[in-house]
Coordinates of C-alpha atoms and ligand atoms in Angstrom, one line a residue:
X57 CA 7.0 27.1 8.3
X58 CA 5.6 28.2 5.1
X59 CA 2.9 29.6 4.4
X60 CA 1.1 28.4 0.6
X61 CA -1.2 31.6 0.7
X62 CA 1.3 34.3 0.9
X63 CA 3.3 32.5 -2.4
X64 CA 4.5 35.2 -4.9
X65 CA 3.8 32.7 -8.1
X66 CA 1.1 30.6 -8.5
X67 CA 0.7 26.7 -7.3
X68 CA 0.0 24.2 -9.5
X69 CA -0.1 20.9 -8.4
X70 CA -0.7 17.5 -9.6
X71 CA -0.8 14.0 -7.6
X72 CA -0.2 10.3 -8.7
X73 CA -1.9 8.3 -6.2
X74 CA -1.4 4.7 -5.8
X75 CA -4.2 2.8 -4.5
X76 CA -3.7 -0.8 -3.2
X77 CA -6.5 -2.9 -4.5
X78 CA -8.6 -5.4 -2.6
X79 CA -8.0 -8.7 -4.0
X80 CA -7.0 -12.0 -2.2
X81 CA -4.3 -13.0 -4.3
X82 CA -1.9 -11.2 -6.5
X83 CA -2.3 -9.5 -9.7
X84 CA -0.3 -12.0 -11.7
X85 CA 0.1 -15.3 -9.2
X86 CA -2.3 -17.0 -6.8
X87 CA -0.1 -15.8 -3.8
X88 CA -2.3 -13.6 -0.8
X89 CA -1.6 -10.1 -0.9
X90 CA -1.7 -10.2 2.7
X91 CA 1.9 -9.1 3.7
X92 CA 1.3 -6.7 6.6
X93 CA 3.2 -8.7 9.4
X94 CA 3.9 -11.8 7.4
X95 CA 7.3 -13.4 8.5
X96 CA 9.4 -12.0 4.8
X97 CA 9.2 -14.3 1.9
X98 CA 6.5 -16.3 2.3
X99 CA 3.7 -15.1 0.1
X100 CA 5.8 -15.8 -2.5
X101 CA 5.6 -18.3 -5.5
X102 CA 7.9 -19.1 -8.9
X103 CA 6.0 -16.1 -10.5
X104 CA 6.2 -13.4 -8.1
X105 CA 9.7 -14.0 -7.5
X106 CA 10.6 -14.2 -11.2
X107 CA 11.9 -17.5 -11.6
X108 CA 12.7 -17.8 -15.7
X109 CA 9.9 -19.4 -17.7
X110 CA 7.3 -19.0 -15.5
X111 CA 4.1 -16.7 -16.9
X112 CA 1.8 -14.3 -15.3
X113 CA -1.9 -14.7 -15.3
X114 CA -4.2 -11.9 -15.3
X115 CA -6.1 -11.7 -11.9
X116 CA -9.9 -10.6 -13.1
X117 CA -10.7 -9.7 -9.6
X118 CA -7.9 -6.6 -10.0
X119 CA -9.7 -5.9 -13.1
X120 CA -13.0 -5.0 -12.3
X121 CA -12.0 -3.3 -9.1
X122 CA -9.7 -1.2 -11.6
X123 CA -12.6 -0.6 -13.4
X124 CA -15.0 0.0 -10.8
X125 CA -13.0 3.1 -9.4
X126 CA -12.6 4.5 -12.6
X127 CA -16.8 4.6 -12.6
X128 CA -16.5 6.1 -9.7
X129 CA -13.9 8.8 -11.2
X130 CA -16.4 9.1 -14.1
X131 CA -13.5 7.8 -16.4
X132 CA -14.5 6.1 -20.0
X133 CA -13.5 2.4 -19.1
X134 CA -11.7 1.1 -22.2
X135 CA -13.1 -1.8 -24.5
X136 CA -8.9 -2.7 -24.6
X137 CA -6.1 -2.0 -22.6
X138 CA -2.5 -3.7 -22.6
X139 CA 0.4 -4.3 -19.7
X140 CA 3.9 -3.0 -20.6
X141 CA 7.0 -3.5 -19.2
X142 CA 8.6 -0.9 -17.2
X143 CA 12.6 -1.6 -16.7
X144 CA 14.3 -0.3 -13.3
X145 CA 17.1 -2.6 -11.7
X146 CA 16.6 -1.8 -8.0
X147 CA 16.7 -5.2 -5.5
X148 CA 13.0 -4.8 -4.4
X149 CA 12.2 -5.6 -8.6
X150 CA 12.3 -9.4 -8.6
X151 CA 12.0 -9.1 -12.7
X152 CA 13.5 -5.9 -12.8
X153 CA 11.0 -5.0 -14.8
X154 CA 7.6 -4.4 -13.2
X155 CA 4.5 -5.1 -15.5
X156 CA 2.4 -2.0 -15.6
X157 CA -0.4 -0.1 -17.8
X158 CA 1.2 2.4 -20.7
X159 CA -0.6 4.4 -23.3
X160 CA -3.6 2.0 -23.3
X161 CA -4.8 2.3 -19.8
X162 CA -7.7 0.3 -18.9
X163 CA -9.4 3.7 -17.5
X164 CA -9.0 7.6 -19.2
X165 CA -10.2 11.1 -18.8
X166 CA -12.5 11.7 -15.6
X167 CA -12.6 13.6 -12.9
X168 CA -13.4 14.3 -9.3
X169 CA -15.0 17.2 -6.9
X170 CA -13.9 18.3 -4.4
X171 CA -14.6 20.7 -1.8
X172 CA -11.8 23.0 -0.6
X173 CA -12.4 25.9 1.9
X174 CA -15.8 26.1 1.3
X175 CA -14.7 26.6 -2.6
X176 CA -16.2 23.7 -5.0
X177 CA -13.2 22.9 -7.4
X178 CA -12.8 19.9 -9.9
X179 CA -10.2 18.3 -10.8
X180 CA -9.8 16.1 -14.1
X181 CA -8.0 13.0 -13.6
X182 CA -6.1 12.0 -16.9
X183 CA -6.3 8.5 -16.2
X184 CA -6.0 5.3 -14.0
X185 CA -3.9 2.5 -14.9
X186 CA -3.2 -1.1 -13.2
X187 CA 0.8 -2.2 -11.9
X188 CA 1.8 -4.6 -10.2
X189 CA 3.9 -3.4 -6.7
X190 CA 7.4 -3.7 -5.6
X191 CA 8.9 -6.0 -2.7
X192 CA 10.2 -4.1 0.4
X193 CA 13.6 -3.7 1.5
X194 CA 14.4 -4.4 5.2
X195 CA 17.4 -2.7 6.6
X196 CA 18.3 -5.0 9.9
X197 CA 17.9 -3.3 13.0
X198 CA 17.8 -4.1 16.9
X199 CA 15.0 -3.0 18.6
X200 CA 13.8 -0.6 16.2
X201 CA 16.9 0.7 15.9
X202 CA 18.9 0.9 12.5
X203 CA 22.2 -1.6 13.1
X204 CA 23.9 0.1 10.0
X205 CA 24.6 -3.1 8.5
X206 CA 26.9 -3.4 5.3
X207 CA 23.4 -5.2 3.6
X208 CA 19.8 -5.1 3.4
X209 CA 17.4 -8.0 3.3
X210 CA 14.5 -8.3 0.4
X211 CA 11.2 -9.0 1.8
X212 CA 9.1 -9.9 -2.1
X213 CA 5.7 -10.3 0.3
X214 CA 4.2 -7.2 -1.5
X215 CA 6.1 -8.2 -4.4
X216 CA 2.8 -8.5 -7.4
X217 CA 0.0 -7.2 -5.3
X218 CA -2.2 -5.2 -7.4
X219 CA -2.4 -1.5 -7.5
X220 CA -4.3 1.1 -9.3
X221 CA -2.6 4.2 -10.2
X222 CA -4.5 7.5 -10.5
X223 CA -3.1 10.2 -12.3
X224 CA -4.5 13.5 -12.1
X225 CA -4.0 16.8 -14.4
X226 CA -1.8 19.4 -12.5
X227 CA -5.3 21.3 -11.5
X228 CA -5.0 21.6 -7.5
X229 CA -3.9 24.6 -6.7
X230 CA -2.5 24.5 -2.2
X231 CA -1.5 22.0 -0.4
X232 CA -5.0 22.1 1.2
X233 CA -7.0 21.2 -1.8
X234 CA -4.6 18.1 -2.5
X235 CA -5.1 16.9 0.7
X236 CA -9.0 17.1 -0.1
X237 CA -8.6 15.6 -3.1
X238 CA -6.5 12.8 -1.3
X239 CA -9.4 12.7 1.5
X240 CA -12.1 12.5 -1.4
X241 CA -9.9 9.6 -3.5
X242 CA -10.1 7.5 -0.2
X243 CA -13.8 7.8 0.6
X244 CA -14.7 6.7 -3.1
X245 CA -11.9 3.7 -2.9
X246 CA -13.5 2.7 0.6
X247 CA -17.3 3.3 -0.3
X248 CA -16.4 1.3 -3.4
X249 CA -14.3 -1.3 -1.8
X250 CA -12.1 -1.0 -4.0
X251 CA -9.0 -0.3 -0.9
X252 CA -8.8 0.2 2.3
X253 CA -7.1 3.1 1.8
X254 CA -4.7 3.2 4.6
X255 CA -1.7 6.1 4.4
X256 CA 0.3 4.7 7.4
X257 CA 0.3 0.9 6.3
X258 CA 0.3 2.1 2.4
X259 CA -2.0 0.9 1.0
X260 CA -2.7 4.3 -0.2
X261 CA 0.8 6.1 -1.7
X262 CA 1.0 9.9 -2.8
X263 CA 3.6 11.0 -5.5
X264 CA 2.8 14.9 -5.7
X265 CA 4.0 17.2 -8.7
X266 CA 4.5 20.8 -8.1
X267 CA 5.6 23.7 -9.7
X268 CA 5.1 27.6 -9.5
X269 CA 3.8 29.2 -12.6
X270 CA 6.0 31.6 -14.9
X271 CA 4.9 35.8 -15.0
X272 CA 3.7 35.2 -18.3
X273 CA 1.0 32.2 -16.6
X274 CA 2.9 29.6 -18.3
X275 CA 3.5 26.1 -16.2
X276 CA 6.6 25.7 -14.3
X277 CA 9.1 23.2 -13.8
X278 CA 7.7 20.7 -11.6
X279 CA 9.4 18.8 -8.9
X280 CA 8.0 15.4 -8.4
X281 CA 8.0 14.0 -4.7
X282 CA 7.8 11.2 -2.6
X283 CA 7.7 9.4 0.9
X284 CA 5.2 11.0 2.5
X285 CA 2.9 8.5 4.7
X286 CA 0.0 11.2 5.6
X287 CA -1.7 13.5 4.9
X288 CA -0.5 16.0 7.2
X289 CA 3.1 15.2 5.7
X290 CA 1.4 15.4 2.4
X291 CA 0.5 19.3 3.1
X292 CA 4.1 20.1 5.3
X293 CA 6.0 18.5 2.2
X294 CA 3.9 21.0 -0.3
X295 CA 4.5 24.0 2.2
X296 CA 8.1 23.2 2.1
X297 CA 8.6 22.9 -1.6
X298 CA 6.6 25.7 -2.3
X299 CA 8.6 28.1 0.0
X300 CA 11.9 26.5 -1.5
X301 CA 11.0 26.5 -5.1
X302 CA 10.3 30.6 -4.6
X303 CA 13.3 31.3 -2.7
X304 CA 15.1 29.5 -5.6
X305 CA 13.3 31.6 -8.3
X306 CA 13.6 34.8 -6.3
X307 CA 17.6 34.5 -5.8
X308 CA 17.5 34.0 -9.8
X309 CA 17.9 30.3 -9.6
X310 CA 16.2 28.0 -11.6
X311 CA 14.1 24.7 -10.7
X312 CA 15.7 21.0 -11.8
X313 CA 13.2 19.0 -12.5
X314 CA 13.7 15.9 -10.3
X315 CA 12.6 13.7 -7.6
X316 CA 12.4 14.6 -4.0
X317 CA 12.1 12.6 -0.6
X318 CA 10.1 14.2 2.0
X319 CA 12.1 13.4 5.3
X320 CA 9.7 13.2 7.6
X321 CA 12.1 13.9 11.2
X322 CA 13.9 16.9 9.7
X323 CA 10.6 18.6 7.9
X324 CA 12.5 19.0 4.8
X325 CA 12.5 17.5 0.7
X326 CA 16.0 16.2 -0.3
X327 CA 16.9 15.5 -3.9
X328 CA 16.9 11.6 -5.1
X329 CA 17.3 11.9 -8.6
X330 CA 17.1 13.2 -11.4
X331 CA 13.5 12.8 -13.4
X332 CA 13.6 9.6 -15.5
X333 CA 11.8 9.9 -18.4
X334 CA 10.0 7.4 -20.5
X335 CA 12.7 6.3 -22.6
X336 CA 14.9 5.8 -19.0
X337 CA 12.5 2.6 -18.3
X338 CA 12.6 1.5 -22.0
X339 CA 8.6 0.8 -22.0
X340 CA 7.7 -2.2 -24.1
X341 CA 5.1 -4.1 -24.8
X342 CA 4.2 -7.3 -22.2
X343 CA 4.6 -10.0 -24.8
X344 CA 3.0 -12.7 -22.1
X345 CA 0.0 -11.3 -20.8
X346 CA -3.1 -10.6 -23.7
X347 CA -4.5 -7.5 -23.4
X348 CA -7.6 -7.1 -21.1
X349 CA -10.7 -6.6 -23.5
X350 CA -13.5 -5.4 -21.6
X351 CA -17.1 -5.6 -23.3
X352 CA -19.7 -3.1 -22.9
X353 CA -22.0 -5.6 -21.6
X354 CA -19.3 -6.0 -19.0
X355 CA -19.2 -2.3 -18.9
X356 CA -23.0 -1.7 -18.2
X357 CA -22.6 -5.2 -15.4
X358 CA -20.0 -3.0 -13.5
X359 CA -22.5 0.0 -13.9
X360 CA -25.1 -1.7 -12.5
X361 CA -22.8 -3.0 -9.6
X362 CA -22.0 0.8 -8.8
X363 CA -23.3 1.4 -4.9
X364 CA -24.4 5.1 -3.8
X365 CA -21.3 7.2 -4.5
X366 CA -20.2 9.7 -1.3
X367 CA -21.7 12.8 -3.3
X368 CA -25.0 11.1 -4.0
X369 CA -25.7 10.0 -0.3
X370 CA -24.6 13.3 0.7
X371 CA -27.3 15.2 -1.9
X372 CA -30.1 12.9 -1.0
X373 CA -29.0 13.2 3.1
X374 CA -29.7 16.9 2.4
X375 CA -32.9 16.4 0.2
X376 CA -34.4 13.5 2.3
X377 CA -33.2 14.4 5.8
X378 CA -32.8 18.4 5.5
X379 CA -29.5 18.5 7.0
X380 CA -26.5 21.3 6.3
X381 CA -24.0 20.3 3.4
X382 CA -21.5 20.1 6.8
X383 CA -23.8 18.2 9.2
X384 CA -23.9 15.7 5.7
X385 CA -20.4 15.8 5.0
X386 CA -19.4 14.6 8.5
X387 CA -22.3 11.9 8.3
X388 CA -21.5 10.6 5.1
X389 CA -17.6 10.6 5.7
X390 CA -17.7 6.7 6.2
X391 CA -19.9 4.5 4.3
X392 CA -21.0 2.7 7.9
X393 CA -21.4 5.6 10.1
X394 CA -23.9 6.9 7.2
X395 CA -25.6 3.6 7.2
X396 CA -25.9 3.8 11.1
X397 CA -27.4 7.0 10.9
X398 CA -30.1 6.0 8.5
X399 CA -31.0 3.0 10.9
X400 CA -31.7 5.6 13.8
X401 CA -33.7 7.7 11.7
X402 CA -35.7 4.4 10.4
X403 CA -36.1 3.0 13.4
X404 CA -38.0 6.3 14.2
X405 CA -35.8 9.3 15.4
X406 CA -36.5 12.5 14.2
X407 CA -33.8 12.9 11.4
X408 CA -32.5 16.2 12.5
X409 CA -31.9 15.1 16.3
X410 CA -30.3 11.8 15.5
X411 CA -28.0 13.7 13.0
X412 CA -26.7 15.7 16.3
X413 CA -26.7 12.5 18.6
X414 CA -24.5 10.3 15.7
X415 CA -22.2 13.2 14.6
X416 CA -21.9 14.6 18.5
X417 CA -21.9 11.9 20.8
X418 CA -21.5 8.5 18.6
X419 CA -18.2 10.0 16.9
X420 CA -17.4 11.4 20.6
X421 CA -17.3 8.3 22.1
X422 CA -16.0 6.2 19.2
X423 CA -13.0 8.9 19.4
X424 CA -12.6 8.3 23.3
X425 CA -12.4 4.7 22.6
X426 CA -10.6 4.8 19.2
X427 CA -13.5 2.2 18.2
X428 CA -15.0 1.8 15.2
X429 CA -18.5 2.4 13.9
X430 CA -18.6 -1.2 12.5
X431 CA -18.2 -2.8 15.8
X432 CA -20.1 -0.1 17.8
X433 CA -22.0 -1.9 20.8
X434 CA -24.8 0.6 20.7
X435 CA -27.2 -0.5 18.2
X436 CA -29.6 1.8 16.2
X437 CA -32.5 1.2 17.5
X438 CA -31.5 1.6 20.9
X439 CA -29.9 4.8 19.9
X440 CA -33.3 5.9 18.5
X441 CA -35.0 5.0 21.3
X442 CA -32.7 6.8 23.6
X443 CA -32.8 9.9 21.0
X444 CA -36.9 9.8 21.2
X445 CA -37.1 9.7 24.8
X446 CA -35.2 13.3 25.0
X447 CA -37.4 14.5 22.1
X448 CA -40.1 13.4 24.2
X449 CA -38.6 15.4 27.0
X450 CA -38.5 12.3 29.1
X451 CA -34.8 12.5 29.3
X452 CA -32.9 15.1 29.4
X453 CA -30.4 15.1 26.8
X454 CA -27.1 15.4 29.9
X455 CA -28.9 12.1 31.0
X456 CA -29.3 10.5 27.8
X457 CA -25.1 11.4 27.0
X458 CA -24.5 9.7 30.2
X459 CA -26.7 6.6 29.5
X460 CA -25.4 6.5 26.2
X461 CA -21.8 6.6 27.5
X462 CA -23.0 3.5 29.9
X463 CA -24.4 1.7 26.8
X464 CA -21.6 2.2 24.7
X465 CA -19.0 0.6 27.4
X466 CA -21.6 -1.9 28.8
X467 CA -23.8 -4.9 27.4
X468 CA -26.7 -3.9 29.2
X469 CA -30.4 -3.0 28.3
X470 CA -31.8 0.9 27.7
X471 CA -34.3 0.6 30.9
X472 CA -31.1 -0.8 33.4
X473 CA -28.8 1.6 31.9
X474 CA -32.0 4.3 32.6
X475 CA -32.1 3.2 36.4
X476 CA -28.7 3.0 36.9
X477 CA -28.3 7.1 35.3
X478 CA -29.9 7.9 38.3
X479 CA -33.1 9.1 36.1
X480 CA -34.9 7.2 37.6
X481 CA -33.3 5.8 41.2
X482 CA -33.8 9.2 42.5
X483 CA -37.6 10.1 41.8
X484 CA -39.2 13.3 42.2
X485 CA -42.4 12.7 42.9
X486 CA -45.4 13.8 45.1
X487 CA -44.9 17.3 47.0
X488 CA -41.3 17.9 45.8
X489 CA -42.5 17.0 42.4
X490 CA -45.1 19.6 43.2
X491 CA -42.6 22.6 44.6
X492 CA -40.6 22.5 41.4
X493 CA -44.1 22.4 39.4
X494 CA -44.9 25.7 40.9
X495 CA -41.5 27.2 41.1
X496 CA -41.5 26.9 37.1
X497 CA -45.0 27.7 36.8
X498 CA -44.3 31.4 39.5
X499 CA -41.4 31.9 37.0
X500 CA -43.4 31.9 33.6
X501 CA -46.5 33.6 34.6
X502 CA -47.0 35.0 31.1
X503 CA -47.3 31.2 29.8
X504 CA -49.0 30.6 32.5
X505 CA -51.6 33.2 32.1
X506 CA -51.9 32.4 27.9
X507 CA -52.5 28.8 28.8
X508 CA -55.5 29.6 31.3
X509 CA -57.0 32.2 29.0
X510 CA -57.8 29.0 27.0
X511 CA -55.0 30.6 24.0
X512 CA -52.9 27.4 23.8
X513 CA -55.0 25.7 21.8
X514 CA -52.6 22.8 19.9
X515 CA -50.8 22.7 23.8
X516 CA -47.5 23.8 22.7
X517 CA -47.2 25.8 25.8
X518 CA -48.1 22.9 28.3
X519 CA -45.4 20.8 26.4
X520 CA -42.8 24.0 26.8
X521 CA -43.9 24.5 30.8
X522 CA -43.5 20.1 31.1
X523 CA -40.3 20.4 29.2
X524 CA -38.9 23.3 31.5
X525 CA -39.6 20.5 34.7
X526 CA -38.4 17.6 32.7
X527 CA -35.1 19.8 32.5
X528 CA -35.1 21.4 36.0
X529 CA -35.3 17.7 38.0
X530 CA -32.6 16.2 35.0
X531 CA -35.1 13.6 34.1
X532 CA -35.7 12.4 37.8
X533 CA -39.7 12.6 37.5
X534 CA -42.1 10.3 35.8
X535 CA -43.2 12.1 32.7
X536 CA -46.7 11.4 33.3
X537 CA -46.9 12.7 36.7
X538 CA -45.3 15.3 35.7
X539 CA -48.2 16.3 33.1
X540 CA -51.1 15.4 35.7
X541 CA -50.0 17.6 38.2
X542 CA -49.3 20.3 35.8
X543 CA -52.2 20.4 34.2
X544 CA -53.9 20.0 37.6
X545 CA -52.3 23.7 39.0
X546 CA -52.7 25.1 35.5
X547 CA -57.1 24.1 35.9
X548 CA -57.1 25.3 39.7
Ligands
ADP853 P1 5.3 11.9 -16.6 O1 4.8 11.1 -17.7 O2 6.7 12.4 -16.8 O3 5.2 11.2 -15.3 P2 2.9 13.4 -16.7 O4 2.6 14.4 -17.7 O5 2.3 12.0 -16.7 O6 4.4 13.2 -16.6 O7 2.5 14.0 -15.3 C1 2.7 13.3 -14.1 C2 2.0 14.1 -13.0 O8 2.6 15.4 -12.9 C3 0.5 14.4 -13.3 O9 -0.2 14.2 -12.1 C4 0.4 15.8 -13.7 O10 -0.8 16.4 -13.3 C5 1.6 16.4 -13.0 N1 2.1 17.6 -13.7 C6 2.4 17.8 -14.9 N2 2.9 19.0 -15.2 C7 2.9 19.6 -14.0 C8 3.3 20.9 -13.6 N3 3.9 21.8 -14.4 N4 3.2 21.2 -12.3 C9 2.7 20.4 -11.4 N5 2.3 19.1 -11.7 C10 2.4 18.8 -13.0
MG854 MG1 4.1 9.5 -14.2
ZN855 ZN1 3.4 -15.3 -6.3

């Protein structure tokens, strides 16, 4: 496999990213955009399916949500935009023509940061646009398996649902920074709710440019390619091209500009076509649609709408919580595991210990069940309860993983999931209590000593002794006999 880092010429890449957006209906007909396991054809209408003399009408919804993740690009949103029509004859193109955003795009000229290696790096986006999608094509198969059929069906289910298309400027420079970019793009669609953002079901589609640069720094010919459904294929597709495109330089050859599939099975980019180019689709105006005029009082409304981006929770996580920029990253991923945290730390857990408990053990076990956040059984407040009780040192925190593991898979309450742990079933107490007590105490006798020459005043080394028992019977003693008969030996 290729390795990016050890290229000869430099990488430039740039990436068109389709983003599905979350409306009900379609962008042009009242039909659901919910296709994903419909039986073919049935989200369908006149409209959608192109039947002459019907008309499309603008869905507004699809607007604002356009408009909304432009804010969060920090694009200029655009007083007036305008639809063209894009003409391709391919059977998943009931009009063949598909209406789409051209020169006047209803968003222009932001950007976005990202964080690559440890290296901040930003990268402008030129400008996002509204489409409508394409229908699928079905090729028959029997039980999963390709029948190689003389025909292929049309499923038009997907056929009008609205998409945003965000086009950046060719400044990403390894396959690992467009994957962050991609992993950035998703977070800001999702904490917008603008997408779900999905690779596998695509609602989320990456078209990546790439080129090497010229001796003389100049841009390349780029290579434009398509099909890949993650973002591990994303990165394997850039490695690829990258190590072909210099093998093809190096033997003397030139680069065609054209587009390439990613084949997923054999690891490899094939040719498809030649590059179109804008005169190929004869662009022209969409004479049936009016162009979307947004106000600037409808400007500042969406504004005002704007939730916490993913880069301001993360700065005031850091501010307000004094957490690393990692511990943050990981916490602020999703929108919903952030918002759990903050519920533990509200409901009265000290913010740097409930950062460890949610980002350790809450994403542990959400993993081990492939569960999400949203539906998490353990509530905050039990969590913080939990997450006190070890800062208390009246659990130990191998307990507390095993109770939370029990609470997590169980509906059952903190104190039952405490008995059954064994925390508390098998008690220490009395004379056993009292062997341990001294075996700690015989083993610190320097503590010891500071504590009974009356130097611990604020009792930090009476919590550290009661903390060391706490530890040594794994939470099987009762806190508070714990500290009577500690302090009793420490006074005698
Ligand atoms: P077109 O209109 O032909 O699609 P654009 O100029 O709109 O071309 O660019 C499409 C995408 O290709 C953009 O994301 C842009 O950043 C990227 N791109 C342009 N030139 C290069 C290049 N030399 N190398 C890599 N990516 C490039
Ligand atoms: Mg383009
Ligand atoms: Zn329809």
């Amino acid at each position: 496999m290729a390795d990016s880092k050890n290229s000869k010429r430099p990488i430039v890449i740039g990436l068109e990213v389709h983003i599905q957006l979350n409306t009900k209906t379609k962008l042009f007909c009242p039909c659901s955009t919910d296709y994903i396991g419909k039986t073919p054809n049935t989200n369908v209408c006149p409209v959608c399916l192109a039947v002459p003399g019907t008309l499309p009408i603008l869905n507004d919804s699809a607007v604002a949500l356009g408009a909304r993740m432009g804010l969060g690009l920090h694009c200029a949103i655009q007083n007036y935009s305008n639809f063209h029509r894009k003409n391709y004859f391919y059977p998943d193109l009931s009009k063949a023509y598909q209406i789409t955003q051209y020169g006047l795009t209803i968003a222009v000229g932001g950007y976005l940061d990202i964080e690559s290696d440890g290296k901040p790096r930003r990268v402008r986006v030129h400008h996002l646009h509204l489409e409508e999608d394409a229908g699928k094509l079905v090729h028959p198969t029997v039980d999963g398996r390709l029948t190689g059929a003389a025909y292929s069906l049309v499923d038009y289910n997907r056929g009008g649902v609205p998409l945003s298309e965000i086009v950046s400027e060719p400044d990403m420079s390894s396959p690992a920074e467009a994957r962050d970019y991609v992993v950035r793009l998703r977070q800001l669609a999702r904490y917008l709710d603008v997408s779900d953002g999905e690779m596998e079901s695509g609602s989320l589609r990456v078209d990546a440019n790439i080129s090497l640069s010229n001796a003389d720094g100049s841009l390349g010919t780029r290579v434009e390619i398509k099909n890949m459904n993650s973002l591990k294929s994303l990165e394997r597709a850039l490695e690829y091209e990258i190590a072909r495109q210099n093998k093809v330089l190096d033997s003397g050859g030139r680069i065609v500009q054209e587009t390439r599939l990613w084949d997923d099975a054999e690891e490899v980019t094939r040719s498809m076509r030649n590059k179109e180019t804008a005169s190929d689709y004869r662009y022209y105006p969409e004479m049936d649609l009016a162009p979307i005029v947004i106000t600037d009082e409808q400007i500042e409304g969406f504004k005002r709408a704007m939730p916490e981006l993913p880069w301001e929770k993360r700065d005031r996580f850091m501010k307000d919580f004094g957490l690393s920029y990692e511990e943050v990253e990981i916490l602020t991923e999703q929108k919903e595991l952030a918002r759990y945290y903050e519920d533990v730390v509200a409901a009265g857990a000290p913010p740097a210990r409930a950062a460890n408990w949610v980002r350790m053990e809450v994403l542990r076990v959400l993993n081990e069940r492939g569960a999400d956040i949203s539906n998490f059984s353990l509530s905050p407040s039990i969590l913080a309860e939990l997450v006190k009780k070890v800062e208390n040192k009246e659990l130990s925190s191998t307990i507390a993983k095993d109770i939370l593991d029990m609470l997590s898979q169980e509906n059952i309450s903190l104190e039952e999931a405490i008995k059954r742990s064994g925390a508390s079933t098998v008690r220490l107490t009395g004379d056993l209590l009292g062997e341990v007590i001294d075996r700690i105490c015989a083993a610190n006798s320097d503590v010891v000593e500071t504590i009974k020459t009356g130097q611990d005043k604020k009792g930090g080394k009476v919590k550290f002794l009661q903390g060391l028992v706490m530890k040594e019977t794994r939470g099987q003693a009762d806190p508070s006999e714990v500290s009577s008969l500690l302090s009793k030996k420490l006074e005698g």
